[in-house]
Short mmCIF file of C-alpha atoms in Angstrom, two decimals:
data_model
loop_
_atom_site.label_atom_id
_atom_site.label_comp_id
_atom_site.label_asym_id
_atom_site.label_seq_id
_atom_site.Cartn_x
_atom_site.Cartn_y
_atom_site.Cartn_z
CA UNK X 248 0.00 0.00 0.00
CA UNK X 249 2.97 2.17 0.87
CA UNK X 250 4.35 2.17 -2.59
CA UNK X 251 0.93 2.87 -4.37
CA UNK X 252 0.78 5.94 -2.14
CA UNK X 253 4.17 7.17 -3.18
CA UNK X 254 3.58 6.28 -6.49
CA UNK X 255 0.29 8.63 -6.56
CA UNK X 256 2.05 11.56 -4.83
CA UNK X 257 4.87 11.48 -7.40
CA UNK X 258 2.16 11.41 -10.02
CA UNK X 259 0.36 14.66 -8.24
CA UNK X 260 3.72 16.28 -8.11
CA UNK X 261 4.53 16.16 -11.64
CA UNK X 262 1.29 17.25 -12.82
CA UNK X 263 1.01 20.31 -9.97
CA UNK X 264 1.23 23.52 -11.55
CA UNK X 265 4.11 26.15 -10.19
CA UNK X 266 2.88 28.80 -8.23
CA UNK X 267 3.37 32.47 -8.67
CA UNK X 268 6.10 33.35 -6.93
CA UNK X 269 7.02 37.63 -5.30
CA UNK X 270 9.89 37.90 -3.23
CA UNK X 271 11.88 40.63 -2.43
CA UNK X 272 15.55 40.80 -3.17
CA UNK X 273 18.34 42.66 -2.79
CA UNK X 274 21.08 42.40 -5.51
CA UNK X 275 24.41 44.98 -5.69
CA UNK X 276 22.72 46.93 -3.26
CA UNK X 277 19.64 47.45 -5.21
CA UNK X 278 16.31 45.72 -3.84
CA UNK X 279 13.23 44.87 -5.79
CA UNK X 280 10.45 42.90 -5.47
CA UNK X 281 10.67 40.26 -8.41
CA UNK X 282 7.28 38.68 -9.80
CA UNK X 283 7.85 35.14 -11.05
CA UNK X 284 4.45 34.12 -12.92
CA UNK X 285 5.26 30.20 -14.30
CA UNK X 286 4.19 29.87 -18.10
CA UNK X 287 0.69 29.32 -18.77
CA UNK X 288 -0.30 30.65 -15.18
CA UNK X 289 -1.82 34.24 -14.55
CA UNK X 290 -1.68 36.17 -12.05
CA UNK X 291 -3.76 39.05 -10.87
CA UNK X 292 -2.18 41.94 -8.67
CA UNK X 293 -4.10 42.69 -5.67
CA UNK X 294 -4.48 46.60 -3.54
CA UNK X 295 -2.35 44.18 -0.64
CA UNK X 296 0.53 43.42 -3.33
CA UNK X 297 0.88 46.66 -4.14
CA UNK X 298 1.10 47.71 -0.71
CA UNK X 299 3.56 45.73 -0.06
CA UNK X 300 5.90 46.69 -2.44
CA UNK X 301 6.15 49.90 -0.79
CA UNK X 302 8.28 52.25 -2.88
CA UNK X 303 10.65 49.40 -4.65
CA UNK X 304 10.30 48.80 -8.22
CA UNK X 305 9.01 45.61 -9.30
CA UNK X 306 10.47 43.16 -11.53
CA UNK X 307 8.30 40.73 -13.94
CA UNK X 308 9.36 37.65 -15.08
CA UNK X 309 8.44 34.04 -15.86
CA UNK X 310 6.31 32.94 -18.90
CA UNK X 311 2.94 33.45 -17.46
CA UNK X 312 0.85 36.89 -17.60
CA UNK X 313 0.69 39.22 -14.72
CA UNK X 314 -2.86 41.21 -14.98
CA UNK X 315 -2.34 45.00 -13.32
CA UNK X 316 -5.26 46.88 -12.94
CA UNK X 317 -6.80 50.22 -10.56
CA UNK X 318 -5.03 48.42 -7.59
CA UNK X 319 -1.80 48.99 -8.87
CA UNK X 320 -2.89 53.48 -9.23
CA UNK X 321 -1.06 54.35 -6.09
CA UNK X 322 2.27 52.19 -6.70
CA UNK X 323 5.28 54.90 -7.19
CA UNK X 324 7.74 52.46 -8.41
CA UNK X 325 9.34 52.07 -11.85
CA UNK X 326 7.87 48.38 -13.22
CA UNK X 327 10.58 46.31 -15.63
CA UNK X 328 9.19 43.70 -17.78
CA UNK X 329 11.91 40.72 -18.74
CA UNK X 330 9.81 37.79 -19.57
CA UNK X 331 5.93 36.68 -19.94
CA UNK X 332 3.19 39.40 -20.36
CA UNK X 333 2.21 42.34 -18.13
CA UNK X 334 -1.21 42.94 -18.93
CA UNK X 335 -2.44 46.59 -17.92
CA UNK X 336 -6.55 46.57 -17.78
CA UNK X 337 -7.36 49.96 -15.99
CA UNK X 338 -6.24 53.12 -15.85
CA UNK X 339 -3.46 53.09 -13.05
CA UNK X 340 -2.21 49.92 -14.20
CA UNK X 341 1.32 50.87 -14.04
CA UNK X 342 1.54 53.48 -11.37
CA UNK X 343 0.58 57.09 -11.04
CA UNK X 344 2.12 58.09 -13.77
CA UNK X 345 4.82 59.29 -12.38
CA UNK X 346 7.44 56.35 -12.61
CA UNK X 347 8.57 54.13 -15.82
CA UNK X 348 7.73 51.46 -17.41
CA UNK X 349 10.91 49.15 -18.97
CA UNK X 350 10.14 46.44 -21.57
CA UNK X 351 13.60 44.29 -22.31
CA UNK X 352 14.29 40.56 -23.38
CA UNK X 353 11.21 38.47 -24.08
CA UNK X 354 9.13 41.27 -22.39
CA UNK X 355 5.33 42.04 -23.46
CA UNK X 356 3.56 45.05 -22.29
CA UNK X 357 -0.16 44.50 -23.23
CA UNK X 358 -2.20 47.44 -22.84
CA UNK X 359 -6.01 46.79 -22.75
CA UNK X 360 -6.89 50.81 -21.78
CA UNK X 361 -8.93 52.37 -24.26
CA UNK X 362 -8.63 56.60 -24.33
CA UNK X 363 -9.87 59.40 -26.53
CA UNK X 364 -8.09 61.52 -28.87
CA UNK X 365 -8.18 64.92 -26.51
CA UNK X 366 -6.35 65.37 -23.26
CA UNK X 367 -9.18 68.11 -22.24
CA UNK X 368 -12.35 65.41 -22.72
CA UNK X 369 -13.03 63.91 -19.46
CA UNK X 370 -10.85 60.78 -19.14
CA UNK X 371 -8.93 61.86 -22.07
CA UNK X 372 -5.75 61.50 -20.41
CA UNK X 373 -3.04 58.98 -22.41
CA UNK X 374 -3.76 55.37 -20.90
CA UNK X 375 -0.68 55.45 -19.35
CA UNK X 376 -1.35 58.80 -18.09
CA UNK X 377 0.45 62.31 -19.03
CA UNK X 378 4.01 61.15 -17.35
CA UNK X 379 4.87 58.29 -16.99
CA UNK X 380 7.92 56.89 -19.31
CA UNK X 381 8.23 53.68 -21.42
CA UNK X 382 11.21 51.88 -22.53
CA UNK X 383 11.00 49.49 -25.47
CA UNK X 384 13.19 46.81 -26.82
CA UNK X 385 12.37 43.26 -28.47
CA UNK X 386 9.80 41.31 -30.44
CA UNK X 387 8.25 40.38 -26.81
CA UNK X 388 7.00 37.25 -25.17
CA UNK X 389 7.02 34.74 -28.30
CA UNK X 390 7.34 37.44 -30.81
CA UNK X 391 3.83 39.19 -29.84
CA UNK X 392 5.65 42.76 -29.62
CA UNK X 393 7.87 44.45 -26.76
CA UNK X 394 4.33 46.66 -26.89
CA UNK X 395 0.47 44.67 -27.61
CA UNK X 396 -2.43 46.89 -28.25
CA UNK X 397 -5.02 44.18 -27.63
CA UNK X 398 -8.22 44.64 -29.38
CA UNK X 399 -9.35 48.51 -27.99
CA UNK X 400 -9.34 51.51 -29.74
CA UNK X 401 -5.94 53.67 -27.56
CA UNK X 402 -5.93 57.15 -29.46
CA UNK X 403 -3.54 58.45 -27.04
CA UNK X 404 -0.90 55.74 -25.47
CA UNK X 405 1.69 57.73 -23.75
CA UNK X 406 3.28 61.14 -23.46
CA UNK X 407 6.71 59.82 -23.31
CA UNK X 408 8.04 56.54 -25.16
CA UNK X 409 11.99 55.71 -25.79
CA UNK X 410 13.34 53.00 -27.81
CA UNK X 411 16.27 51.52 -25.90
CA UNK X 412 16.96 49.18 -28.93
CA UNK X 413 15.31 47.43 -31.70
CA UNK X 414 11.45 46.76 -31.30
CA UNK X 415 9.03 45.59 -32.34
CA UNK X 416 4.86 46.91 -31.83
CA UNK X 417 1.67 45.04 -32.26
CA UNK X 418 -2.12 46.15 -32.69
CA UNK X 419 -4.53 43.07 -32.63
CA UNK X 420 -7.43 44.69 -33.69
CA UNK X 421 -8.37 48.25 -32.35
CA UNK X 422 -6.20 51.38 -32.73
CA UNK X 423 -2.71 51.88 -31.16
CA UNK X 424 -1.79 55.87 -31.71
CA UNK X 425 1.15 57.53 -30.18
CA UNK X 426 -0.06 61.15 -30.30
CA UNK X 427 0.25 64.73 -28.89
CA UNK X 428 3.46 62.88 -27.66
CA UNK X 429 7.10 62.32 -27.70
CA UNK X 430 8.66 58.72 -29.29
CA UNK X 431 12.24 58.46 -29.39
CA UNK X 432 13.33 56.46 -31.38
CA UNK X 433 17.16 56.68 -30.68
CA UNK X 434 18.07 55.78 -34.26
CA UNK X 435 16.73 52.18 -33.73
CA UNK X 436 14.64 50.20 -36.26
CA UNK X 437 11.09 49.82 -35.42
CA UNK X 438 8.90 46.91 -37.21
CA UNK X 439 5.16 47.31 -36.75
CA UNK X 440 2.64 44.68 -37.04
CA UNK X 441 -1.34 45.01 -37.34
CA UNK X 442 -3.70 41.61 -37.21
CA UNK X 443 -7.50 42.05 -38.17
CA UNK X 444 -7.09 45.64 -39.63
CA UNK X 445 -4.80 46.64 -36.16
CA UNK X 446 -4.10 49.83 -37.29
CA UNK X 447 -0.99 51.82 -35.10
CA UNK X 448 -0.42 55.85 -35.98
CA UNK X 449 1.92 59.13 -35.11
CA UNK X 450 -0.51 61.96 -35.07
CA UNK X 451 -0.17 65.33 -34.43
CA UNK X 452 3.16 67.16 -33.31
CA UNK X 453 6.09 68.28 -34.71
CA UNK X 454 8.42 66.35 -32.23
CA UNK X 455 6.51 63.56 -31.86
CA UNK X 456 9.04 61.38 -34.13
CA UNK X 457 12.78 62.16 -32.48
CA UNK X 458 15.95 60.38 -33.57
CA UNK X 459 14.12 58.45 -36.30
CA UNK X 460 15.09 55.10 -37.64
CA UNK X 461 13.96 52.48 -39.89
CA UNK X 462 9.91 51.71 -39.95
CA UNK X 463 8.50 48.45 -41.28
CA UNK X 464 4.92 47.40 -41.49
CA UNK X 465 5.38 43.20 -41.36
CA UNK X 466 2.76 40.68 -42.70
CA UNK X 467 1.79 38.81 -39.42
CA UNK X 468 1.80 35.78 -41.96
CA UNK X 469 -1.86 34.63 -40.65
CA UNK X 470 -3.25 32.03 -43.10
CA UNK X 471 -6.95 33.34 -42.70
CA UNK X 472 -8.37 35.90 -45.06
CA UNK X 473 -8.14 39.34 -43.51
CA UNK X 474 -6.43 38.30 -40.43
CA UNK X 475 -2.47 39.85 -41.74
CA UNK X 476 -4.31 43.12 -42.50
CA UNK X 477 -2.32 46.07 -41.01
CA UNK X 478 -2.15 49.84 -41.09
CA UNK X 479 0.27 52.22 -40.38
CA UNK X 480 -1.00 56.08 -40.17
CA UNK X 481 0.86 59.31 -40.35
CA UNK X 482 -1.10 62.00 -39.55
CA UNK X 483 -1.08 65.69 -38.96
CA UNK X 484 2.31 68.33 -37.99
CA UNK X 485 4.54 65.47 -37.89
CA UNK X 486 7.18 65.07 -40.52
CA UNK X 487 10.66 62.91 -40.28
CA UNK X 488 13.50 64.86 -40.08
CA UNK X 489 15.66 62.71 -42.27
CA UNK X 490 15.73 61.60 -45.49
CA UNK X 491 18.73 58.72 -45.35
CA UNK X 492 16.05 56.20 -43.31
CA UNK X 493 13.28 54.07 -44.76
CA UNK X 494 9.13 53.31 -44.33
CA UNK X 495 9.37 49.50 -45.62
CA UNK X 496 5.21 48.36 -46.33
CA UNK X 497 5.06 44.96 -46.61
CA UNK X 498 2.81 42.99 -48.81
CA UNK X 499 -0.94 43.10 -48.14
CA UNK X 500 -0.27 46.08 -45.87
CA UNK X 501 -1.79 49.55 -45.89
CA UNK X 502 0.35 52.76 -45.23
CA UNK X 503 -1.83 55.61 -44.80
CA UNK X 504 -1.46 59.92 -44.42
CA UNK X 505 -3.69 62.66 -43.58
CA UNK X 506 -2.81 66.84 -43.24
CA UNK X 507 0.76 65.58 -43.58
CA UNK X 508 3.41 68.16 -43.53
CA UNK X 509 6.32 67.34 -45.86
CA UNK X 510 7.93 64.41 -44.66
CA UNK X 511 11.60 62.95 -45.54
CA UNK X 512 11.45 59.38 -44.97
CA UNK X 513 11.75 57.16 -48.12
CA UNK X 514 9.15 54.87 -48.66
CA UNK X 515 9.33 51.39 -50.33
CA UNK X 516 5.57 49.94 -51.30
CA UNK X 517 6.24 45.92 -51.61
CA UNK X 518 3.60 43.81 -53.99
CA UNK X 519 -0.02 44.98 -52.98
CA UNK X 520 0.64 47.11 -50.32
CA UNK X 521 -2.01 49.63 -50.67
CA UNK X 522 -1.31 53.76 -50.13
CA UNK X 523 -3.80 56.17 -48.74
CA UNK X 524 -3.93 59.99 -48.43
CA UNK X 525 -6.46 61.86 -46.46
CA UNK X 526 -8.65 58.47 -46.82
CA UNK X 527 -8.53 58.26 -50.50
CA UNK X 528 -6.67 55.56 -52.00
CA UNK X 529 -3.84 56.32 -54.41
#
């Protein structure tokens, strides 16, 4: 009887699922709390987690997806993002807007906020609010993008957004637009990728563009009819400031202008890639 128990409790072992894991810890004098979410597990942060992490920054890590929503709105800590999926819900996902937000490695930021086009309309504030900061570098957590726009319409993402490296940016569905804003691109090359008509823009100001580099709108290489369908928008004051880098449209993509100002980037139109200005098609 003694070895069918065994044998049963090794079988339950194997087949347990890891726990979520947040310890605090203190490496070359710098301490952190450090959220280990196991693949395939999610985790939701609670108003008591984010208590407890006081005024340290918080690292995320692991496979799995950590869900951040209004409990996280008084947290004053910068949040880094190394592995698996941080998935921001609700306004004050990430803070009160007055820390940063650093995607690296196999890092995804998700943002599931919605926001108007107007900082002055009630709620119209950028979904990650007026300033906080966000770092981006990598294709993310199994390629999804270092930065996810998951199926809502975000007219206004962030007032500040840096490019520590090459990245890449994702819009399933819904509308990702970086506007009224700064994005730094730091001379990095940024690939942009839009599944079921995902459209991601620059709108509106003339520095909203800094440090340009190389843009390219990918096919996601979905099978189904419609489902590779991306957009990439220019729109309004902004113009590049240099003429030596390149807007690369992939096949099947659209690349798409409105009250443009002159702009300097070279663009290369791949076969059927479609071009739009002010909603007319060229």
């Amino acid at each position: 009887m003694s070895m069918i128990i065994v044998a049963i409790l090794c079988a339950a072992a194997a087949f347990a699922k890891a726990a979520t894991t947040i310890e605090r810890v203190t490496e070359d004098e710098i301490t952190r709390y450090v959220i280990t979410v196991p693949d395939g597990e999610t985790y939701t942060l609670t108003e008591s987690d984010a208590e407890s992490f006081d005024t340290y920054d918080i690292l995320k890590t692991g496979g799995g997806t950590l869900v951040a929503g209004a409990a996280m709105t008084n947290y004053p800590g910068d949040i880094y993002i190394t592995n698996g999926i941080y998935r921001a819900i609700e306004p004050g996902a990430c803070g009160p807007n007055a820390g940063k937000v650093v995607v690296s490695g196999s890092g995804t930021l998700v943002n599931v906020i919605a926001a108007p086009n107007t900082y002055t309309a009630e709620g119209g504030y950028p979904s990650l609010g007026l300033i906080e900061k966000v770092y981006l570098k990598g294709t993310g957590y199994n390629g999804q993008g270092a930065l996810v726009n998951d199926q809502v319409s975000c007219y206004n993402f962030a007032r500040y957004v840096y490019m520590t490296g090459d990245a890449l940016i994702a819009s399933y569905g819904g509308a990702l637009h970086f506007r009224y804003s700064t994005f730094d691109m730091n001379g990095h090359k940024l690939t942009v990728k839009g599944v079921w008509s995902g459209t991601i823009s620059f709108v509106a100001g003339s520095n909203l563009l800094l440090h340009e580099g190389d843009i390219e709108l990918i096919n996601a290489g979905d099978p189904q009819v419609g489902a590779s369908v991306g957009r990439l928008h220019f729109e309004g004051q902004y113009a590049a400031a240099s003429s030596t880098h390149t807007v690369t449209v992939q096949s099947g993509q659209i690349l798409s202008f409105r009250s443009l100002t002159p702009h300097k980037h070279n663009f290369v139109m791949k076969d059927a890639a479609t071009l739009f200005g002010d909603n007319y098609k060229l």
